[in-house]
Amino acid sequence: MQRFSTFAKSIIMKYIILTISLAAIQLFSVTAKEKAALPYQDVSLTVEERVADLMSRMTIEEKIGQLNQRNGYIDAEELRADIRRGNIGAFVNGRSGEADEMQRVAVEESRLGIPLLIGRDVIHGFRTIFPIPLGQAATFDTDVAKEGARIAAREASAEGVNWTFAPMIDISRDARWGRIAESCGEDTYLASEMARAMVRGFQGDTLSDPTSIGACAKHFVGYGASEAGRDYNTTNIPERQMRQTYLPPFRTAVDEGVVSLMTAFNENDGIPMSANRHLLTEILRDEWGFDGFTVSDYNAIQELISHGLAADRRHAAALALSAGTDMDMDTRIYIENAKDLLESGEISMEMIDRGVAGILRTKFRLGLFENPYIRTSHDVIYAPEHLEAARKAARKSVVMLKNDNSTLPLTDGCRTVLLTGPLSDAKYEQLGTWIFDGEKEHTVTLREGLQQECDRRGIRLIFETAMTYTRDTTKLSLERAIKAAGEADVIIAAVGEESILSGEAHCLSDLNLVGGQRALIEQLAATRKPLVLIVMAGRPLTIEHEAEMSDAVLYSFHPGTMGGPALADLIFGIESPSGKTPVTFPRSVGQIPIFYNHNSTGRPLRGDELYIEDIPPKAENTFLGCTSYWLDIEPTPLYPFGYGLSYGDFSYSDITVDKSSFGPDDTIVASAMLTNNGQYAAEEVVQLYVRDQTASVVRPVKELKRFSRVALQPGESRRVEFRLPVAELSFVGIDFKECLELGKFTLWIGGNSDCRLSTEFSVTK
Ligand code: BGC
């Protein structure tokens, strides 16, 4: 009986499909002129009317074609033929210079003239490269992130890109994972605010603006929690943590109107993301009301076979389509299987239609039917204002971790500077990971930036690279650098990691400086000349030893095209450093995962713990303090989340909340006095943290809720005020629903997550 009904269903389905296809082909095989006059081309109709009209004219094959994304590197004739047949809906990273020609074939030569989405990884800039996203997060400045995305969209759209695979908003708490470089770091609130800004920047004020490109929030979801920091690895994120920590940046992007989301490579608790119906359908569409489309990551649907979830390609396609993965990235898995799956009744027409509608909606919203071709001038590429914005972003992204004896900024007394280290003149490495279109010829390096500034001031700059690249162990020219140090008033050593050491699939088990860099720093330090370390990297490295040996440390997550002049601006005090760590810096890999907003344990530190050196030989098996710590390393991080120094000297005092007790609908007004006791004008990122003291589920020890950049002149004081609706104290309750519980809260205002200035308030009925 069961078999008969499946058979009957399949016959009926085949009949329906045939009828729709014939009707679509016969009734609407149209000439170009007729095509232009069809209702879906009529701009006076609403997007939904246009989508419905177009879909009513599409064959099953044309619908499935929209779900198919190809890369542009296959034979051009084969590609054209496929576009003409309506078999391709979008591109991933096509050949540059060919966007308009591919659009022309789609619009003029395919039956219905549906334009293409031309997608590209524009991750932190198109040609003008901004700091890597982790560096942009270090600015704690959403305007910087928004402008970076806006400029990237302006440049990319001038070369025909209308969709980007960004922002990447995976919460990343493991610096071993190479993709931490692409992320906004460990904090959910910071990543959400950055997500909002970046979506706004890419998508512009209206999607149909010629310089707007569709954004794609990725990777949905939890990818950053890959076990052991190894890329593509399993994650095990329970539902509450998923909702509390990993989903909010995506929710923010959806609320901001992001047109698409990319499914992640990881499987979570046994379900790979491209086959995860709970997340892709129940949460994303049913709970959040998302009406755009989802795209798989590269080959991710096919990989359901490697995961052991799907038996073959057909099965993989069925699992992904039923879960809610709308577009397949470059494997042709839907093109080859979706029609057959439909005919056999294994997937429903609704599953296809939902994806097609989301994709067409996006194309209409982007205005592609009216304007499929490039509409802006190529002159925007590397426009002076883009380079200036990149310089400003790089400046704000640098985190000063140490500045003993006011080593920085360099003053007029400094007559000779030695610049050394493998990243001091590294045009390509300075750009960081994921730059398809950035050109190293346009990079201004630290050496070039410093040279300009030194020339202006009549300072002598000696340059001895000492190492050719960061992994170099030959130490060939080390001696020359050490010798030159004798002539210098100050040494600047640019170390870190090459761009290839972070990014996708570039994970590490050891986060110490690679190659002969430690030896170089040790020998430079031994000269006893003031030593300034500039670290360029894609992640927080474990630099405790090197930081101890140096007088000052500027940490610059790969800073992009204008990194050199930006660093020179900071070194000479043209502007004060103001970046803050967007991730906790571990002392050693063994501390990972280490992040500030962990849940409270039953046995937090007491401060009287015994360490390995305190334990006598032949000690009996006693319990050393019985708190949550390691025997062999301090429990604290090297630098906490939100940390960063400046040339100003900021202090906080007099924290207040406007009431001691708030109702659920109230807004808390909290403030503290900020004073710049130093001699330099500077900006400070003021941060507000909250802790729910008692709740029905265990809550984090501290959570960032607000941040703000405040500029103060020397000696100036200002009361910094934040408004926080009580509703934002809600959390994912025992039943996995958002809830607000009454009770006592602690509130801190300060310059990093380890700040101590606090007050209390209650939430009552
Ligand atoms: C990455 C994505 C990227 C895609 C297209 C994948 O390997 O995981 O982040 O957008 O390739 O290049």
PDB file of N, CA, C and O in Angstrom, residues 68-111:
ATOM      1  N   ASN A  68      21.284  27.065  -8.822  1.00  0.00           N
ATOM      2  CA  ASN A  68      22.603  26.562  -9.190  1.00  0.00           C
ATOM      3  C   ASN A  68      23.600  27.708  -9.305  1.00  0.00           C
ATOM      4  O   ASN A  68      23.419  28.624 -10.087  1.00  0.00           O
ATOM      5  N   GLN A  69      24.676  27.605  -8.516  1.00  0.00           N
ATOM      6  CA  GLN A  69      25.722  28.622  -8.584  1.00  0.00           C
ATOM      7  C   GLN A  69      26.973  27.981  -9.169  1.00  0.00           C
ATOM      8  O   GLN A  69      27.348  26.890  -8.759  1.00  0.00           O
ATOM      9  N   ARG A  70      27.581  28.640 -10.135  1.00  0.00           N
ATOM     10  CA  ARG A  70      28.803  28.088 -10.734  1.00  0.00           C
ATOM     11  C   ARG A  70      29.961  29.043 -10.490  1.00  0.00           C
ATOM     12  O   ARG A  70      29.758  30.237 -10.335  1.00  0.00           O
ATOM     13  N   ASN A  71      31.187  28.479 -10.513  1.00  0.00           N
ATOM     14  CA  ASN A  71      32.302  29.414 -10.512  1.00  0.00           C
ATOM     15  C   ASN A  71      32.595  29.770 -11.950  1.00  0.00           C
ATOM     16  O   ASN A  71      32.208  29.057 -12.868  1.00  0.00           O
ATOM     17  N   GLY A  72      33.209  30.899 -12.151  1.00  0.00           N
ATOM     18  CA  GLY A  72      33.351  31.422 -13.511  1.00  0.00           C
ATOM     19  C   GLY A  72      34.527  30.855 -14.260  1.00  0.00           C
ATOM     20  O   GLY A  72      34.863  31.358 -15.336  1.00  0.00           O
ATOM     21  N   TYR A  73      35.182  29.858 -13.725  1.00  0.00           N
ATOM     22  CA  TYR A  73      36.440  29.448 -14.346  1.00  0.00           C
ATOM     23  C   TYR A  73      36.318  28.294 -15.328  1.00  0.00           C
ATOM     24  O   TYR A  73      37.296  27.831 -15.861  1.00  0.00           O
ATOM     25  N   ILE A  74      35.090  27.834 -15.577  1.00  0.00           N
ATOM     26  CA  ILE A  74      34.941  26.772 -16.576  1.00  0.00           C
ATOM     27  C   ILE A  74      34.980  27.389 -17.972  1.00  0.00           C
ATOM     28  O   ILE A  74      34.931  28.607 -18.119  1.00  0.00           O
ATOM     29  N   ASP A  75      35.052  26.543 -18.964  1.00  0.00           N
ATOM     30  CA  ASP A  75      35.152  27.009 -20.349  1.00  0.00           C
ATOM     31  C   ASP A  75      34.061  28.041 -20.659  1.00  0.00           C
ATOM     32  O   ASP A  75      32.882  27.830 -20.392  1.00  0.00           O
ATOM     33  N   ALA A  76      34.461  29.170 -21.246  1.00  0.00           N
ATOM     34  CA  ALA A  76      33.541  30.293 -21.429  1.00  0.00           C
ATOM     35  C   ALA A  76      32.344  29.928 -22.308  1.00  0.00           C
ATOM     36  O   ALA A  76      31.221  30.361 -22.047  1.00  0.00           O
ATOM     37  N   GLU A  77      32.569  29.091 -23.328  1.00  0.00           N
ATOM     38  CA  GLU A  77      31.459  28.720 -24.213  1.00  0.00           C
ATOM     39  C   GLU A  77      30.456  27.843 -23.474  1.00  0.00           C
ATOM     40  O   GLU A  77      29.243  28.001 -23.587  1.00  0.00           O
ATOM     41  N   GLU A  78      30.996  26.920 -22.689  1.00  0.00           N
ATOM     42  CA  GLU A  78      30.137  26.017 -21.907  1.00  0.00           C
ATOM     43  C   GLU A  78      29.292  26.846 -20.924  1.00  0.00           C
ATOM     44  O   GLU A  78      28.099  26.616 -20.745  1.00  0.00           O
ATOM     45  N   LEU A  79      29.963  27.835 -20.360  1.00  0.00           N
ATOM     46  CA  LEU A  79      29.301  28.708 -19.397  1.00  0.00           C
ATOM     47  C   LEU A  79      28.150  29.477 -20.070  1.00  0.00           C
ATOM     48  O   LEU A  79      27.021  29.507 -19.564  1.00  0.00           O
ATOM     49  N   ARG A  80      28.464  30.057 -21.220  1.00  0.00           N
ATOM     50  CA  ARG A  80      27.431  30.821 -21.941  1.00  0.00           C
ATOM     51  C   ARG A  80      26.237  29.935 -22.271  1.00  0.00           C
ATOM     52  O   ARG A  80      25.091  30.339 -22.106  1.00  0.00           O
ATOM     53  N   ALA A  81      26.521  28.724 -22.723  1.00  0.00           N
ATOM     54  CA  ALA A  81      25.434  27.814 -23.120  1.00  0.00           C
ATOM     55  C   ALA A  81      24.551  27.510 -21.909  1.00  0.00           C
ATOM     56  O   ALA A  81      23.315  27.489 -22.000  1.00  0.00           O
ATOM     57  N   ASP A  82      25.200  27.323 -20.772  1.00  0.00           N
ATOM     58  CA  ASP A  82      24.454  27.003 -19.546  1.00  0.00           C
ATOM     59  C   ASP A  82      23.601  28.188 -19.095  1.00  0.00           C
ATOM     60  O   ASP A  82      22.462  28.027 -18.654  1.00  0.00           O
ATOM     61  N   ILE A  83      24.171  29.386 -19.218  1.00  0.00           N
ATOM     62  CA  ILE A  83      23.411  30.591 -18.825  1.00  0.00           C
ATOM     63  C   ILE A  83      22.212  30.743 -19.773  1.00  0.00           C
ATOM     64  O   ILE A  83      21.083  31.002 -19.338  1.00  0.00           O
ATOM     65  N   ARG A  84      22.465  30.563 -21.056  1.00  0.00           N
ATOM     66  CA  ARG A  84      21.409  30.696 -22.078  1.00  0.00           C
ATOM     67  C   ARG A  84      20.241  29.752 -21.782  1.00  0.00           C
ATOM     68  O   ARG A  84      19.090  30.105 -21.921  1.00  0.00           O
ATOM     69  N   ARG A  85      20.556  28.551 -21.332  1.00  0.00           N
ATOM     70  CA  ARG A  85      19.507  27.564 -21.024  1.00  0.00           C
ATOM     71  C   ARG A  85      18.786  27.876 -19.715  1.00  0.00           C
ATOM     72  O   ARG A  85      17.859  27.183 -19.338  1.00  0.00           O
ATOM     73  N   GLY A  86      19.261  28.873 -19.006  1.00  0.00           N
ATOM     74  CA  GLY A  86      18.642  29.198 -17.709  1.00  0.00           C
ATOM     75  C   GLY A  86      19.085  28.256 -16.613  1.00  0.00           C
ATOM     76  O   GLY A  86      18.403  28.065 -15.600  1.00  0.00           O
ATOM     77  N   ASN A  87      20.290  27.689 -16.780  1.00  0.00           N
ATOM     78  CA  ASN A  87      20.771  26.701 -15.809  1.00  0.00           C
ATOM     79  C   ASN A  87      21.605  27.293 -14.687  1.00  0.00           C
ATOM     80  O   ASN A  87      22.058  26.560 -13.811  1.00  0.00           O
ATOM     81  N   ILE A  88      21.856  28.581 -14.760  1.00  0.00           N
ATOM     82  CA  ILE A  88      22.720  29.189 -13.735  1.00  0.00           C
ATOM     83  C   ILE A  88      22.032  30.423 -13.141  1.00  0.00           C
ATOM     84  O   ILE A  88      21.577  31.294 -13.874  1.00  0.00           O
ATOM     85  N   GLY A  89      21.970  30.459 -11.815  1.00  0.00           N
ATOM     86  CA  GLY A  89      21.342  31.606 -11.156  1.00  0.00           C
ATOM     87  C   GLY A  89      22.354  32.595 -10.626  1.00  0.00           C
ATOM     88  O   GLY A  89      22.048  33.764 -10.407  1.00  0.00           O
ATOM     89  N   ALA A  90      23.587  32.094 -10.386  1.00  0.00           N
ATOM     90  CA  ALA A  90      24.561  32.954  -9.716  1.00  0.00           C
ATOM     91  C   ALA A  90      25.970  32.460  -9.981  1.00  0.00           C
ATOM     92  O   ALA A  90      26.182  31.307 -10.361  1.00  0.00           O
ATOM     93  N   PHE A  91      26.908  33.356  -9.718  1.00  0.00           N
ATOM     94  CA  PHE A  91      28.326  33.003  -9.812  1.00  0.00           C
ATOM     95  C   PHE A  91      29.012  33.113  -8.475  1.00  0.00           C
ATOM     96  O   PHE A  91      28.671  33.953  -7.662  1.00  0.00           O
ATOM     97  N   VAL A  92      30.023  32.270  -8.291  1.00  0.00           N
ATOM     98  CA  VAL A  92      30.907  32.451  -7.158  1.00  0.00           C
ATOM     99  C   VAL A  92      32.291  32.747  -7.749  1.00  0.00           C
ATOM    100  O   VAL A  92      32.814  31.957  -8.529  1.00  0.00           O
ATOM    101  N   ASN A  93      32.815  33.910  -7.393  1.00  0.00           N
ATOM    102  CA  ASN A  93      34.171  34.287  -7.783  1.00  0.00           C
ATOM    103  C   ASN A  93      34.483  34.045  -9.257  1.00  0.00           C
ATOM    104  O   ASN A  93      35.366  33.264  -9.602  1.00  0.00           O
ATOM    105  N   GLY A  94      33.745  34.733 -10.101  1.00  0.00           N
ATOM    106  CA  GLY A  94      33.955  34.595 -11.546  1.00  0.00           C
ATOM    107  C   GLY A  94      35.207  35.312 -12.016  1.00  0.00           C
ATOM    108  O   GLY A  94      35.880  35.989 -11.247  1.00  0.00           O
ATOM    109  N   ARG A  95      35.485  35.142 -13.314  1.00  0.00           N
ATOM    110  CA  ARG A  95      36.647  35.825 -13.887  1.00  0.00           C
ATOM    111  C   ARG A  95      36.372  37.323 -13.934  1.00  0.00           C
ATOM    112  O   ARG A  95      35.290  37.733 -14.382  1.00  0.00           O
ATOM    113  N   SER A  96      37.349  38.094 -13.486  1.00  0.00           N
ATOM    114  CA  SER A  96      37.063  39.524 -13.497  1.00  0.00           C
ATOM    115  C   SER A  96      37.080  40.037 -14.935  1.00  0.00           C
ATOM    116  O   SER A  96      37.710  39.468 -15.813  1.00  0.00           O
ATOM    117  N   GLY A  97      36.328  41.085 -15.161  1.00  0.00           N
ATOM    118  CA  GLY A  97      36.255  41.663 -16.492  1.00  0.00           C
ATOM    119  C   GLY A  97      35.177  41.035 -17.357  1.00  0.00           C
ATOM    120  O   GLY A  97      34.942  41.480 -18.473  1.00  0.00           O
ATOM    121  N   GLU A  98      34.514  39.993 -16.857  1.00  0.00           N
ATOM    122  CA  GLU A  98      33.537  39.322 -17.708  1.00  0.00           C
ATOM    123  C   GLU A  98      32.115  39.449 -17.197  1.00  0.00           C
ATOM    124  O   GLU A  98      31.194  38.829 -17.740  1.00  0.00           O
ATOM    125  N   ALA A  99      31.934  40.212 -16.142  1.00  0.00           N
ATOM    126  CA  ALA A  99      30.615  40.285 -15.513  1.00  0.00           C
ATOM    127  C   ALA A  99      29.547  40.742 -16.503  1.00  0.00           C
ATOM    128  O   ALA A  99      28.486  40.104 -16.627  1.00  0.00           O
ATOM    129  N   ASP A 100      29.829  41.838 -17.204  1.00  0.00           N
ATOM    130  CA  ASP A 100      28.809  42.373 -18.110  1.00  0.00           C
ATOM    131  C   ASP A 100      28.471  41.410 -19.237  1.00  0.00           C
ATOM    132  O   ASP A 100      27.314  41.281 -19.636  1.00  0.00           O
ATOM    133  N   GLU A 101      29.471  40.708 -19.745  1.00  0.00           N
ATOM    134  CA  GLU A 101      29.217  39.779 -20.847  1.00  0.00           C
ATOM    135  C   GLU A 101      28.328  38.619 -20.364  1.00  0.00           C
ATOM    136  O   GLU A 101      27.380  38.213 -21.043  1.00  0.00           O
ATOM    137  N   MET A 102      28.595  38.122 -19.169  1.00  0.00           N
ATOM    138  CA  MET A 102      27.770  37.030 -18.641  1.00  0.00           C
ATOM    139  C   MET A 102      26.342  37.536 -18.385  1.00  0.00           C
ATOM    140  O   MET A 102      25.362  36.844 -18.681  1.00  0.00           O
ATOM    141  N   GLN A 103      26.238  38.734 -17.863  1.00  0.00           N
ATOM    142  CA  GLN A 103      24.900  39.320 -17.645  1.00  0.00           C
ATOM    143  C   GLN A 103      24.172  39.465 -18.981  1.00  0.00           C
ATOM    144  O   GLN A 103      22.983  39.200 -19.087  1.00  0.00           O
ATOM    145  N   ARG A 104      24.916  39.889 -19.997  1.00  0.00           N
ATOM    146  CA  ARG A 104      24.282  40.091 -21.308  1.00  0.00           C
ATOM    147  C   ARG A 104      23.678  38.778 -21.814  1.00  0.00           C
ATOM    148  O   ARG A 104      22.543  38.729 -22.282  1.00  0.00           O
ATOM    149  N   VAL A 105      24.436  37.695 -21.668  1.00  0.00           N
ATOM    150  CA  VAL A 105      23.916  36.408 -22.139  1.00  0.00           C
ATOM    151  C   VAL A 105      22.659  36.050 -21.343  1.00  0.00           C
ATOM    152  O   VAL A 105      21.642  35.626 -21.905  1.00  0.00           O
ATOM    153  N   ALA A 106      22.727  36.256 -20.018  1.00  0.00           N
ATOM    154  CA  ALA A 106      21.566  35.916 -19.175  1.00  0.00           C
ATOM    155  C   ALA A 106      20.346  36.753 -19.552  1.00  0.00           C
ATOM    156  O   ALA A 106      19.236  36.246 -19.724  1.00  0.00           O
ATOM    157  N   VAL A 107      20.564  38.039 -19.704  1.00  0.00           N
ATOM    158  CA  VAL A 107      19.441  38.946 -19.908  1.00  0.00           C
ATOM    159  C   VAL A 107      18.915  38.887 -21.347  1.00  0.00           C
ATOM    160  O   VAL A 107      17.710  38.853 -21.570  1.00  0.00           O
ATOM    161  N   GLU A 108      19.837  38.832 -22.299  1.00  0.00           N
ATOM    162  CA  GLU A 108      19.382  38.900 -23.696  1.00  0.00           C
ATOM    163  C   GLU A 108      19.142  37.537 -24.313  1.00  0.00           C
ATOM    164  O   GLU A 108      18.312  37.379 -25.195  1.00  0.00           O
ATOM    165  N   GLU A 109      19.881  36.522 -23.872  1.00  0.00           N
ATOM    166  CA  GLU A 109      19.797  35.260 -24.609  1.00  0.00           C
ATOM    167  C   GLU A 109      19.071  34.141 -23.881  1.00  0.00           C
ATOM    168  O   GLU A 109      18.818  33.098 -24.463  1.00  0.00           O
ATOM    169  N   SER A 110      18.773  34.324 -22.606  1.00  0.00           N
ATOM    170  CA  SER A 110      17.999  33.261 -21.937  1.00  0.00           C
ATOM    171  C   SER A 110      16.511  33.574 -22.115  1.00  0.00           C
ATOM    172  O   SER A 110      16.130  34.725 -22.367  1.00  0.00           O
ATOM    173  N   ARG A 111      15.684  32.544 -22.019  1.00  0.00           N
ATOM    174  CA  ARG A 111      14.259  32.690 -22.357  1.00  0.00           C
ATOM    175  C   ARG A 111      13.569  33.794 -21.558  1.00  0.00           C
ATOM    176  O   ARG A 111      12.853  34.619 -22.114  1.00  0.00           O
TER     177      ARG A 111
END
